[in-house]
Amino acid sequence: MSPSHLYKLNKTPSGKALWTYMAAVLKATKMDKGQVYPLKKFLGNFKTHLDNDRVKRVEGGYQLTPKGIDYFQDRYNPASRQHINESEVEIMLKGILTGVGNDEWVALD
């Protein structure tokens, strides 16, 4: 999947919408499966995740650490305080892949 075929939200959301967006970004870029991606194309600030060893800088961009994969996967757990809904992630993923949806999407450079 070429980055030219991906879209990002015009305005980065907050709270649960941000958690949902992050999950969709990780799926779209395959970072949730260990792939490397220049995550700054989607998010300007993920310093907390870098500082907590969930994301690491590598050649070509960023990659989730095993700790990060577990951390973001745990958000699908209903008991998580940052619980996200799979169907909402899929809606956000559709926007990232197509630029179509209720939100304002812009093509990545």
mmCIF file of N, CA, C and O in Angstrom:
data_model
loop_
_atom_site.group_PDB
_atom_site.id
_atom_site.type_symbol
_atom_site.label_atom_id
_atom_site.label_comp_id
_atom_site.label_asym_id
_atom_site.label_seq_id
_atom_site.Cartn_x
_atom_site.Cartn_y
_atom_site.Cartn_z
ATOM 1 N N MET A 1 0.859 -1.183 0.000
ATOM 2 C CA MET A 1 0.000 0.000 0.000
ATOM 3 C C MET A 1 0.894 1.231 0.000
ATOM 4 O O MET A 1 1.753 1.377 0.848
ATOM 5 N N SER A 2 0.737 2.075 -0.940
ATOM 6 C CA SER A 2 1.550 3.272 -1.083
ATOM 7 C C SER A 2 1.012 4.384 -0.192
ATOM 8 O O SER A 2 -0.195 4.589 -0.113
ATOM 9 N N PRO A 3 1.931 5.132 0.469
ATOM 10 C CA PRO A 3 1.484 6.247 1.300
ATOM 11 C C PRO A 3 0.656 7.271 0.530
ATOM 12 O O PRO A 3 -0.156 7.962 1.104
ATOM 13 N N SER A 4 0.840 7.370 -0.780
ATOM 14 C CA SER A 4 0.059 8.327 -1.563
ATOM 15 C C SER A 4 -1.415 7.935 -1.620
ATOM 16 O O SER A 4 -2.245 8.735 -2.010
ATOM 17 N N HIS A 5 -1.700 6.727 -1.206
ATOM 18 C CA HIS A 5 -3.088 6.268 -1.194
ATOM 19 C C HIS A 5 -3.715 6.339 0.194
ATOM 20 O O HIS A 5 -4.786 5.812 0.411
ATOM 21 N N LEU A 6 -3.024 6.976 1.133
ATOM 22 C CA LEU A 6 -3.548 7.093 2.485
ATOM 23 C C LEU A 6 -3.960 8.531 2.770
ATOM 24 O O LEU A 6 -3.461 9.470 2.153
ATOM 25 N N TYR A 7 -4.875 8.678 3.716
ATOM 26 C CA TYR A 7 -5.392 9.980 4.118
ATOM 27 C C TYR A 7 -5.271 10.117 5.617
ATOM 28 O O TYR A 7 -5.298 9.130 6.349
ATOM 29 N N LYS A 8 -5.147 11.345 6.079
ATOM 30 C CA LYS A 8 -5.126 11.607 7.513
ATOM 31 C C LYS A 8 -6.228 12.603 7.842
ATOM 32 O O LYS A 8 -6.718 13.316 6.958
ATOM 33 N N LEU A 9 -6.589 12.631 9.105
ATOM 34 C CA LEU A 9 -7.570 13.619 9.540
ATOM 35 C C LEU A 9 -6.956 15.000 9.462
ATOM 36 O O LEU A 9 -5.783 15.193 9.810
ATOM 37 N N ASN A 10 -7.728 15.961 9.020
ATOM 38 C CA ASN A 10 -7.277 17.342 8.938
ATOM 39 C C ASN A 10 -6.892 17.863 10.316
ATOM 40 O O ASN A 10 -5.942 18.606 10.467
ATOM 41 N N LYS A 11 -7.641 17.449 11.328
ATOM 42 C CA LYS A 11 -7.373 17.855 12.710
ATOM 43 C C LYS A 11 -7.278 16.599 13.568
ATOM 44 O O LYS A 11 -8.199 15.773 13.570
ATOM 45 N N THR A 12 -6.165 16.453 14.274
ATOM 46 C CA THR A 12 -5.973 15.280 15.124
ATOM 47 C C THR A 12 -6.994 15.315 16.258
ATOM 48 O O THR A 12 -7.121 16.325 16.954
ATOM 49 N N PRO A 13 -7.728 14.227 16.444
ATOM 50 C CA PRO A 13 -8.743 14.190 17.507
ATOM 51 C C PRO A 13 -8.109 14.045 18.885
ATOM 52 O O PRO A 13 -6.893 13.898 19.008
ATOM 53 N N SER A 14 -8.955 14.026 19.898
ATOM 54 C CA SER A 14 -8.480 13.815 21.266
ATOM 55 C C SER A 14 -9.330 12.736 21.929
ATOM 56 O O SER A 14 -10.355 12.317 21.397
ATOM 57 N N GLY A 15 -8.878 12.295 23.082
ATOM 58 C CA GLY A 15 -9.625 11.306 23.865
ATOM 59 C C GLY A 15 -9.827 9.999 23.123
ATOM 60 O O GLY A 15 -8.937 9.526 22.417
ATOM 61 N N LYS A 16 -11.020 9.440 23.275
ATOM 62 C CA LYS A 16 -11.320 8.142 22.667
ATOM 63 C C LYS A 16 -11.192 8.181 21.145
ATOM 64 O O LYS A 16 -10.761 7.212 20.528
ATOM 65 N N ALA A 17 -11.538 9.304 20.529
ATOM 66 C CA ALA A 17 -11.401 9.418 19.079
ATOM 67 C C ALA A 17 -9.924 9.310 18.670
ATOM 68 O O ALA A 17 -9.611 8.727 17.633
ATOM 69 N N LEU A 18 -9.016 9.841 19.488
ATOM 70 C CA LEU A 18 -7.590 9.723 19.205
ATOM 71 C C LEU A 18 -7.139 8.274 19.329
ATOM 72 O O LEU A 18 -6.382 7.783 18.496
ATOM 73 N N TRP A 19 -7.601 7.586 20.359
ATOM 74 C CA TRP A 19 -7.232 6.176 20.533
ATOM 75 C C TRP A 19 -7.714 5.354 19.343
ATOM 76 O O TRP A 19 -7.019 4.470 18.857
ATOM 77 N N THR A 20 -8.928 5.659 18.880
ATOM 78 C CA THR A 20 -9.502 4.958 17.727
ATOM 79 C C THR A 20 -8.705 5.273 16.468
ATOM 80 O O THR A 20 -8.383 4.377 15.677
ATOM 81 N N TYR A 21 -8.376 6.535 16.283
ATOM 82 C CA TYR A 21 -7.579 6.972 15.129
ATOM 83 C C TYR A 21 -6.223 6.274 15.134
ATOM 84 O O TYR A 21 -5.772 5.753 14.114
ATOM 85 N N MET A 22 -5.573 6.246 16.295
ATOM 86 C CA MET A 22 -4.261 5.608 16.404
ATOM 87 C C MET A 22 -4.345 4.136 16.030
ATOM 88 O O MET A 22 -3.497 3.622 15.293
ATOM 89 N N ALA A 23 -5.373 3.446 16.494
ATOM 90 C CA ALA A 23 -5.540 2.031 16.160
ATOM 91 C C ALA A 23 -5.706 1.848 14.650
ATOM 92 O O ALA A 23 -5.123 0.933 14.053
ATOM 93 N N ALA A 24 -6.476 2.729 14.030
ATOM 94 C CA ALA A 24 -6.691 2.644 12.585
ATOM 95 C C ALA A 24 -5.405 2.958 11.825
ATOM 96 O O ALA A 24 -5.091 2.303 10.823
ATOM 97 N N VAL A 25 -4.639 3.935 12.292
ATOM 98 C CA VAL A 25 -3.354 4.261 11.671
ATOM 99 C C VAL A 25 -2.418 3.058 11.753
ATOM 100 O O VAL A 25 -1.760 2.698 10.772
ATOM 101 N N LEU A 26 -2.359 2.435 12.924
ATOM 102 C CA LEU A 26 -1.481 1.276 13.099
ATOM 103 C C LEU A 26 -1.877 0.139 12.167
ATOM 104 O O LEU A 26 -1.012 -0.552 11.620
ATOM 105 N N LYS A 27 -3.180 -0.049 11.958
ATOM 106 C CA LYS A 27 -3.647 -1.081 11.024
ATOM 107 C C LYS A 27 -3.316 -0.713 9.584
ATOM 108 O O LYS A 27 -2.815 -1.542 8.823
ATOM 109 N N ALA A 28 -3.603 0.526 9.196
ATOM 110 C CA ALA A 28 -3.397 0.964 7.816
ATOM 111 C C ALA A 28 -1.931 0.881 7.409
ATOM 112 O O ALA A 28 -1.615 0.553 6.271
ATOM 113 N N THR A 29 -1.044 1.177 8.343
ATOM 114 C CA THR A 29 0.392 1.182 8.062
ATOM 115 C C THR A 29 1.046 -0.163 8.370
ATOM 116 O O THR A 29 2.239 -0.322 8.145
ATOM 117 N N LYS A 30 0.264 -1.071 8.913
ATOM 118 C CA LYS A 30 0.732 -2.395 9.336
ATOM 119 C C LYS A 30 1.767 -2.322 10.465
ATOM 120 O O LYS A 30 2.501 -3.274 10.718
ATOM 121 N N MET A 31 1.800 -1.189 11.148
ATOM 122 C CA MET A 31 2.675 -1.072 12.311
ATOM 123 C C MET A 31 2.236 -2.024 13.411
ATOM 124 O O MET A 31 3.055 -2.492 14.196
ATOM 125 N N ASP A 32 0.941 -2.325 13.453
ATOM 126 C CA ASP A 32 0.435 -3.269 14.463
ATOM 127 C C ASP A 32 0.982 -4.674 14.237
ATOM 128 O O ASP A 32 0.910 -5.529 15.118
ATOM 129 N N LYS A 33 1.573 -4.904 13.052
ATOM 130 C CA LYS A 33 2.163 -6.211 12.710
ATOM 131 C C LYS A 33 3.691 -6.127 12.651
ATOM 132 O O LYS A 33 4.344 -7.002 12.099
ATOM 133 N N GLY A 34 4.252 -5.010 13.170
ATOM 134 C CA GLY A 34 5.699 -4.887 13.241
ATOM 135 C C GLY A 34 6.360 -4.116 12.113
ATOM 136 O O GLY A 34 7.584 -3.969 12.100
ATOM 137 N N GLN A 35 5.580 -3.588 11.168
ATOM 138 C CA GLN A 35 6.153 -2.844 10.047
ATOM 139 C C GLN A 35 6.664 -1.470 10.495
ATOM 140 O O GLN A 35 6.217 -0.924 11.497
ATOM 141 N N VAL A 36 7.585 -0.935 9.711
ATOM 142 C CA VAL A 36 8.144 0.400 9.945
ATOM 143 C C VAL A 36 7.363 1.398 9.095
ATOM 144 O O VAL A 36 7.040 1.113 7.938
ATOM 145 N N TYR A 37 7.082 2.562 9.684
ATOM 146 C CA TYR A 37 6.354 3.595 8.943
ATOM 147 C C TYR A 37 6.739 4.970 9.499
ATOM 148 O O TYR A 37 6.928 5.116 10.710
ATOM 149 N N PRO A 38 6.814 6.010 8.645
ATOM 150 C CA PRO A 38 7.075 7.367 9.136
ATOM 151 C C PRO A 38 5.827 7.956 9.801
ATOM 152 O O PRO A 38 5.076 8.722 9.200
ATOM 153 N N LEU A 39 5.600 7.572 11.024
ATOM 154 C CA LEU A 39 4.375 7.877 11.768
ATOM 155 C C LEU A 39 4.077 9.372 11.851
ATOM 156 O O LEU A 39 2.911 9.765 11.958
ATOM 157 N N LYS A 40 5.100 10.212 11.746
ATOM 158 C CA LYS A 40 4.874 11.666 11.810
ATOM 159 C C LYS A 40 4.000 12.160 10.667
ATOM 160 O O LYS A 40 3.459 13.255 10.734
ATOM 161 N N LYS A 41 3.809 11.357 9.639
ATOM 162 C CA LYS A 41 2.881 11.732 8.563
ATOM 163 C C LYS A 41 1.455 11.850 9.113
ATOM 164 O O LYS A 41 0.649 12.602 8.602
ATOM 165 N N PHE A 42 1.156 11.057 10.135
ATOM 166 C CA PHE A 42 -0.182 11.055 10.735
ATOM 167 C C PHE A 42 -0.261 11.873 12.017
ATOM 168 O O PHE A 42 -1.253 12.545 12.259
ATOM 169 N N LEU A 43 0.756 11.775 12.850
ATOM 170 C CA LEU A 43 0.715 12.369 14.181
ATOM 171 C C LEU A 43 1.969 13.187 14.435
ATOM 172 O O LEU A 43 3.080 12.697 14.214
ATOM 173 N N GLY A 44 1.800 14.389 14.912
ATOM 174 C CA GLY A 44 2.943 15.231 15.215
ATOM 175 C C GLY A 44 3.564 14.940 16.561
ATOM 176 O O GLY A 44 4.746 15.156 16.777
ATOM 177 N N ASN A 45 2.768 14.403 17.495
ATOM 178 C CA ASN A 45 3.269 14.210 18.847
ATOM 179 C C ASN A 45 2.886 12.831 19.365
ATOM 180 O O ASN A 45 1.716 12.553 19.600
ATOM 181 N N PHE A 46 3.888 12.002 19.524
ATOM 182 C CA PHE A 46 3.688 10.705 20.182
ATOM 183 C C PHE A 46 4.866 10.444 21.116
ATOM 184 O O PHE A 46 5.292 9.320 21.339
ATOM 185 N N LYS A 47 5.367 11.555 21.681
ATOM 186 C CA LYS A 47 6.526 11.515 22.571
ATOM 187 C C LYS A 47 6.315 10.582 23.765
ATOM 188 O O LYS A 47 7.219 9.858 24.164
ATOM 189 N N THR A 48 5.125 10.581 24.320
ATOM 190 C CA THR A 48 4.845 9.706 25.469
ATOM 191 C C THR A 48 5.084 8.249 25.097
ATOM 192 O O THR A 48 5.631 7.479 25.892
ATOM 193 N N HIS A 49 4.692 7.872 23.884
ATOM 194 C CA HIS A 49 4.891 6.489 23.453
ATOM 195 C C HIS A 49 6.372 6.192 23.222
ATOM 196 O O HIS A 49 6.836 5.090 23.516
ATOM 197 N N LEU A 50 7.122 7.166 22.716
ATOM 198 C CA LEU A 50 8.576 7.004 22.566
ATOM 199 C C LEU A 50 9.236 6.881 23.937
ATOM 200 O O LEU A 50 10.055 5.985 24.160
ATOM 201 N N ASP A 51 8.870 7.778 24.844
ATOM 202 C CA ASP A 51 9.469 7.804 26.183
ATOM 203 C C ASP A 51 9.161 6.542 26.980
ATOM 204 O O ASP A 51 9.937 6.161 27.858
ATOM 205 N N ASN A 52 8.034 5.914 26.700
ATOM 206 C CA ASN A 52 7.624 4.717 27.444
ATOM 207 C C ASN A 52 7.936 3.431 26.691
ATOM 208 O O ASN A 52 7.378 2.374 27.004
ATOM 209 N N ASP A 53 8.819 3.521 25.705
ATOM 210 C CA ASP A 53 9.308 2.359 24.962
ATOM 211 C C ASP A 53 8.195 1.561 24.284
ATOM 212 O O ASP A 53 8.237 0.348 24.208
ATOM 213 N N ARG A 54 7.195 2.278 23.794
ATOM 214 C CA ARG A 54 6.134 1.615 23.024
ATOM 215 C C ARG A 54 6.383 1.777 21.528
ATOM 216 O O ARG A 54 5.940 0.966 20.726
ATOM 217 N N VAL A 55 7.053 2.866 21.165
ATOM 218 C CA VAL A 55 7.415 3.159 19.779
ATOM 219 C C VAL A 55 8.902 3.482 19.772
ATOM 220 O O VAL A 55 9.400 4.147 20.686
ATOM 221 N N LYS A 56 9.601 2.985 18.749
ATOM 222 C CA LYS A 56 11.028 3.314 18.633
ATOM 223 C C LYS A 56 11.319 3.853 17.241
ATOM 224 O O LYS A 56 10.664 3.482 16.260
ATOM 225 N N ARG A 57 12.298 4.746 17.191
ATOM 226 C CA ARG A 57 12.753 5.314 15.928
ATOM 227 C C ARG A 57 13.701 4.306 15.286
ATOM 228 O O ARG A 57 14.617 3.814 15.944
ATOM 229 N N VAL A 58 13.470 3.995 14.041
ATOM 230 C CA VAL A 58 14.320 3.068 13.291
ATOM 231 C C VAL A 58 14.535 3.650 11.893
ATOM 232 O O VAL A 58 13.882 4.624 11.508
ATOM 233 N N GLU A 59 15.421 3.036 11.139
ATOM 234 C CA GLU A 59 15.638 3.487 9.766
ATOM 235 C C GLU A 59 14.323 3.400 8.991
ATOM 236 O O GLU A 59 13.642 2.379 9.019
ATOM 237 N N GLY A 60 13.937 4.489 8.363
ATOM 238 C CA GLY A 60 12.702 4.517 7.585
ATOM 239 C C GLY A 60 11.486 5.012 8.340
ATOM 240 O O GLY A 60 10.406 5.128 7.772
ATOM 241 N N GLY A 61 11.640 5.294 9.640
ATOM 242 C CA GLY A 61 10.506 5.810 10.393
ATOM 243 C C GLY A 61 10.464 5.330 11.819
ATOM 244 O O GLY A 61 11.423 5.449 12.564
ATOM 245 N N TYR A 62 9.317 4.746 12.170
ATOM 246 C CA TYR A 62 9.081 4.291 13.535
ATOM 247 C C TYR A 62 8.501 2.888 13.505
ATOM 248 O O TYR A 62 7.888 2.470 12.521
ATOM 249 N N GLN A 63 8.689 2.192 14.614
ATOM 250 C CA GLN A 63 8.189 0.823 14.732
ATOM 251 C C GLN A 63 7.691 0.615 16.158
ATOM 252 O O GLN A 63 8.268 1.149 17.109
ATOM 253 N N LEU A 64 6.615 -0.143 16.284
ATOM 254 C CA LEU A 64 6.149 -0.501 17.615
ATOM 255 C C LEU A 64 7.104 -1.517 18.218
ATOM 256 O O LEU A 64 7.592 -2.409 17.529
ATOM 257 N N THR A 65 7.363 -1.377 19.492
ATOM 258 C CA THR A 65 8.123 -2.376 20.229
ATOM 259 C C THR A 65 7.150 -3.490 20.626
ATOM 260 O O THR A 65 5.918 -3.304 20.543
ATOM 261 N N PRO A 66 7.649 -4.635 21.080
ATOM 262 C CA PRO A 66 6.722 -5.651 21.600
ATOM 263 C C PRO A 66 5.819 -5.081 22.701
ATOM 264 O O PRO A 66 4.624 -5.373 22.747
ATOM 265 N N LYS A 67 6.380 -4.229 23.547
ATOM 266 C CA LYS A 67 5.593 -3.574 24.600
ATOM 267 C C LYS A 67 4.498 -2.704 23.975
ATOM 268 O O LYS A 67 3.365 -2.669 24.451
ATOM 269 N N GLY A 68 4.830 -2.008 22.894
ATOM 270 C CA GLY A 68 3.855 -1.160 22.209
ATOM 271 C C GLY A 68 2.752 -1.960 21.550
ATOM 272 O O GLY A 68 1.578 -1.585 21.597
ATOM 273 N N ILE A 69 3.123 -3.070 20.928
ATOM 274 C CA ILE A 69 2.108 -3.934 20.302
ATOM 275 C C ILE A 69 1.113 -4.394 21.358
ATOM 276 O O ILE A 69 -0.098 -4.295 21.172
ATOM 277 N N ASP A 70 1.617 -4.844 22.509
ATOM 278 C CA ASP A 70 0.737 -5.281 23.604
ATOM 279 C C ASP A 70 -0.113 -4.122 24.120
ATOM 280 O O ASP A 70 -1.316 -4.279 24.363
ATOM 281 N N TYR A 71 0.512 -2.961 24.281
ATOM 282 C CA TYR A 71 -0.186 -1.786 24.812
ATOM 283 C C TYR A 71 -1.366 -1.398 23.921
ATOM 284 O O TYR A 71 -2.477 -1.186 24.405
ATOM 285 N N PHE A 72 -1.115 -1.280 22.626
ATOM 286 C CA PHE A 72 -2.187 -0.852 21.727
ATOM 287 C C PHE A 72 -3.228 -1.952 21.517
ATOM 288 O O PHE A 72 -4.411 -1.661 21.369
ATOM 289 N N GLN A 73 -2.813 -3.205 21.552
ATOM 290 C CA GLN A 73 -3.764 -4.310 21.423
ATOM 291 C C GLN A 73 -4.696 -4.368 22.623
ATOM 292 O O GLN A 73 -5.869 -4.710 22.495
ATOM 293 N N ASP A 74 -4.179 -4.003 23.802
ATOM 294 C CA ASP A 74 -4.985 -4.044 25.026
ATOM 295 C C ASP A 74 -6.164 -3.078 24.971
ATOM 296 O O ASP A 74 -7.164 -3.275 25.671
ATOM 297 N N ARG A 75 -6.101 -2.067 24.122
ATOM 298 C CA ARG A 75 -7.212 -1.117 24.024
ATOM 299 C C ARG A 75 -8.489 -1.779 23.502
ATOM 300 O O ARG A 75 -9.572 -1.243 23.693
ATOM 301 N N TYR A 76 -8.375 -2.915 22.862
ATOM 302 C CA TYR A 76 -9.561 -3.647 22.390
ATOM 303 C C TYR A 76 -10.226 -4.431 23.526
ATOM 304 O O TYR A 76 -11.332 -4.921 23.373
ATOM 305 N N ASN A 77 -9.547 -4.538 24.662
ATOM 306 C CA ASN A 77 -10.072 -5.242 25.826
ATOM 307 C C ASN A 77 -11.128 -4.362 26.506
ATOM 308 O O ASN A 77 -10.837 -3.232 26.892
ATOM 309 N N PRO A 78 -12.362 -4.867 26.667
ATOM 310 C CA PRO A 78 -13.414 -4.064 27.301
ATOM 311 C C PRO A 78 -13.054 -3.563 28.702
ATOM 312 O O PRO A 78 -13.587 -2.555 29.158
ATOM 313 N N ALA A 79 -12.128 -4.229 29.380
ATOM 314 C CA ALA A 79 -11.734 -3.811 30.730
ATOM 315 C C ALA A 79 -10.702 -2.684 30.704
ATOM 316 O O ALA A 79 -10.414 -2.085 31.738
ATOM 317 N N SER A 80 -10.154 -2.362 29.538
ATOM 318 C CA SER A 80 -9.143 -1.315 29.432
ATOM 319 C C SER A 80 -9.769 0.055 29.691
ATOM 320 O O SER A 80 -10.860 0.350 29.206
ATOM 321 N N ARG A 81 -9.050 0.911 30.407
ATOM 322 C CA ARG A 81 -9.560 2.268 30.637
ATOM 323 C C ARG A 81 -9.519 3.084 29.354
ATOM 324 O O ARG A 81 -10.152 4.122 29.246
ATOM 325 N N GLN A 82 -8.781 2.612 28.346
ATOM 326 C CA GLN A 82 -8.731 3.266 27.044
ATOM 327 C C GLN A 82 -9.395 2.370 25.983
ATOM 328 O O GLN A 82 -8.950 2.307 24.843
ATOM 329 N N HIS A 83 -10.465 1.726 26.375
ATOM 330 C CA HIS A 83 -11.156 0.781 25.482
ATOM 331 C C HIS A 83 -11.624 1.453 24.193
ATOM 332 O O HIS A 83 -12.162 2.558 24.203
ATOM 333 N N ILE A 84 -11.388 0.751 23.082
ATOM 334 C CA ILE A 84 -11.870 1.189 21.775
ATOM 335 C C ILE A 84 -12.716 0.080 21.172
ATOM 336 O O ILE A 84 -12.556 -1.095 21.503
ATOM 337 N N ASN A 85 -13.608 0.476 20.287
ATOM 338 C CA ASN A 85 -14.532 -0.456 19.664
ATOM 339 C C ASN A 85 -14.027 -0.798 18.263
ATOM 340 O O ASN A 85 -13.747 0.096 17.471
ATOM 341 N N GLU A 86 -13.944 -2.083 17.962
ATOM 342 C CA GLU A 86 -13.441 -2.546 16.663
ATOM 343 C C GLU A 86 -14.214 -1.945 15.493
ATOM 344 O O GLU A 86 -13.624 -1.538 14.493
ATOM 345 N N SER A 87 -15.527 -1.823 15.614
ATOM 346 C CA SER A 87 -16.309 -1.281 14.500
ATOM 347 C C SER A 87 -15.986 0.195 14.262
ATOM 348 O O SER A 87 -15.956 0.645 13.118
ATOM 349 N N GLU A 88 -15.700 0.940 15.316
ATOM 350 C CA GLU A 88 -15.315 2.342 15.160
ATOM 351 C C GLU A 88 -13.928 2.462 14.530
ATOM 352 O O GLU A 88 -13.673 3.361 13.729
ATOM 353 N N VAL A 89 -13.036 1.538 14.891
ATOM 354 C CA VAL A 89 -11.705 1.513 14.272
ATOM 355 C C VAL A 89 -11.839 1.232 12.778
ATOM 356 O O VAL A 89 -11.175 1.868 11.958
ATOM 357 N N GLU A 90 -12.717 0.311 12.404
ATOM 358 C CA GLU A 90 -12.907 -0.028 10.992
ATOM 359 C C GLU A 90 -13.450 1.167 10.196
ATOM 360 O O GLU A 90 -13.055 1.379 9.048
ATOM 361 N N ILE A 91 -14.332 1.948 10.801
ATOM 362 C CA ILE A 91 -14.857 3.151 10.138
ATOM 363 C C ILE A 91 -13.718 4.156 9.919
ATOM 364 O O ILE A 91 -13.574 4.736 8.840
ATOM 365 N N MET A 92 -12.883 4.335 10.946
ATOM 366 C CA MET A 92 -11.754 5.254 10.841
ATOM 367 C C MET A 92 -10.750 4.728 9.807
ATOM 368 O O MET A 92 -10.206 5.496 9.015
ATOM 369 N N LEU A 93 -10.540 3.419 9.787
ATOM 370 C CA LEU A 93 -9.624 2.806 8.822
ATOM 371 C C LEU A 93 -10.105 3.056 7.393
ATOM 372 O O LEU A 93 -9.311 3.370 6.506
ATOM 373 N N LYS A 94 -11.396 2.971 7.189
ATOM 374 C CA LYS A 94 -11.958 3.247 5.858
ATOM 375 C C LYS A 94 -11.617 4.673 5.425
ATOM 376 O O LYS A 94 -11.257 4.921 4.274
ATOM 377 N N GLY A 95 -11.718 5.623 6.343
ATOM 378 C CA GLY A 95 -11.364 7.002 6.031
ATOM 379 C C GLY A 95 -9.898 7.143 5.656
ATOM 380 O O GLY A 95 -9.544 7.844 4.703
ATOM 381 N N ILE A 96 -9.028 6.468 6.398
ATOM 382 C CA ILE A 96 -7.587 6.518 6.118
ATOM 383 C C ILE A 96 -7.281 5.935 4.739
ATOM 384 O O ILE A 96 -6.445 6.455 4.009
ATOM 385 N N LEU A 97 -7.986 4.890 4.382
ATOM 386 C CA LEU A 97 -7.718 4.213 3.108
ATOM 387 C C LEU A 97 -8.383 4.884 1.910
ATOM 388 O O LEU A 97 -7.887 4.779 0.788
ATOM 389 N N THR A 98 -9.500 5.576 2.148
ATOM 390 C CA THR A 98 -10.262 6.124 1.018
ATOM 391 C C THR A 98 -10.422 7.640 1.045
ATOM 392 O O THR A 98 -10.762 8.240 0.022
ATOM 393 N N GLY A 99 -10.261 8.260 2.203
ATOM 394 C CA GLY A 99 -10.511 9.690 2.333
ATOM 395 C C GLY A 99 -11.991 10.023 2.383
ATOM 396 O O GLY A 99 -12.385 11.181 2.313
ATOM 397 N N VAL A 100 -12.818 8.996 2.540
ATOM 398 C CA VAL A 100 -14.271 9.169 2.547
ATOM 399 C C VAL A 100 -14.800 8.894 3.951
ATOM 400 O O VAL A 100 -14.374 7.942 4.597
ATOM 401 N N GLY A 101 -15.728 9.717 4.404
ATOM 402 C CA GLY A 101 -16.340 9.495 5.698
ATOM 403 C C GLY A 101 -16.880 10.775 6.269
ATOM 404 O O GLY A 101 -16.899 11.817 5.620
ATOM 405 N N ASN A 102 -17.310 10.714 7.519
ATOM 406 C CA ASN A 102 -17.903 11.869 8.187
ATOM 407 C C ASN A 102 -16.872 12.902 8.619
ATOM 408 O O ASN A 102 -17.214 14.019 8.945
ATOM 409 N N ASP A 103 -15.603 12.500 8.657
ATOM 410 C CA ASP A 103 -14.551 13.402 9.105
ATOM 411 C C ASP A 103 -13.900 14.088 7.913
ATOM 412 O O ASP A 103 -14.104 13.707 6.769
ATOM 413 N N GLU A 104 -13.084 15.100 8.198
ATOM 414 C CA GLU A 104 -12.392 15.827 7.149
ATOM 415 C C GLU A 104 -11.018 15.199 6.916
ATOM 416 O O GLU A 104 -10.158 15.237 7.776
ATOM 417 N N TRP A 105 -10.848 14.583 5.764
ATOM 418 C CA TRP A 105 -9.631 13.848 5.428
ATOM 419 C C TRP A 105 -8.804 14.619 4.403
ATOM 420 O O TRP A 105 -9.349 15.264 3.513
ATOM 421 N N VAL A 106 -7.482 14.517 4.532
ATOM 422 C CA VAL A 106 -6.556 15.113 3.558
ATOM 423 C C VAL A 106 -5.557 14.042 3.132
ATOM 424 O O VAL A 106 -5.134 13.215 3.951
ATOM 425 N N ALA A 107 -5.198 14.050 1.855
ATOM 426 C CA ALA A 107 -4.242 13.068 1.349
ATOM 427 C C ALA A 107 -2.861 13.307 1.957
ATOM 428 O O ALA A 107 -2.452 14.452 2.140
ATOM 429 N N LEU A 108 -2.187 12.211 2.257
ATOM 430 C CA LEU A 108 -0.806 12.334 2.732
ATOM 431 C C LEU A 108 0.086 12.720 1.558
ATOM 432 O O LEU A 108 -0.175 12.334 0.415
ATOM 433 N N ASP A 109 1.137 13.451 1.850
ATOM 434 C CA ASP A 109 2.098 13.841 0.812
ATOM 435 C C ASP A 109 2.857 12.637 0.299
ATOM 436 O O ASP A 109 3.155 11.724 0.978
#
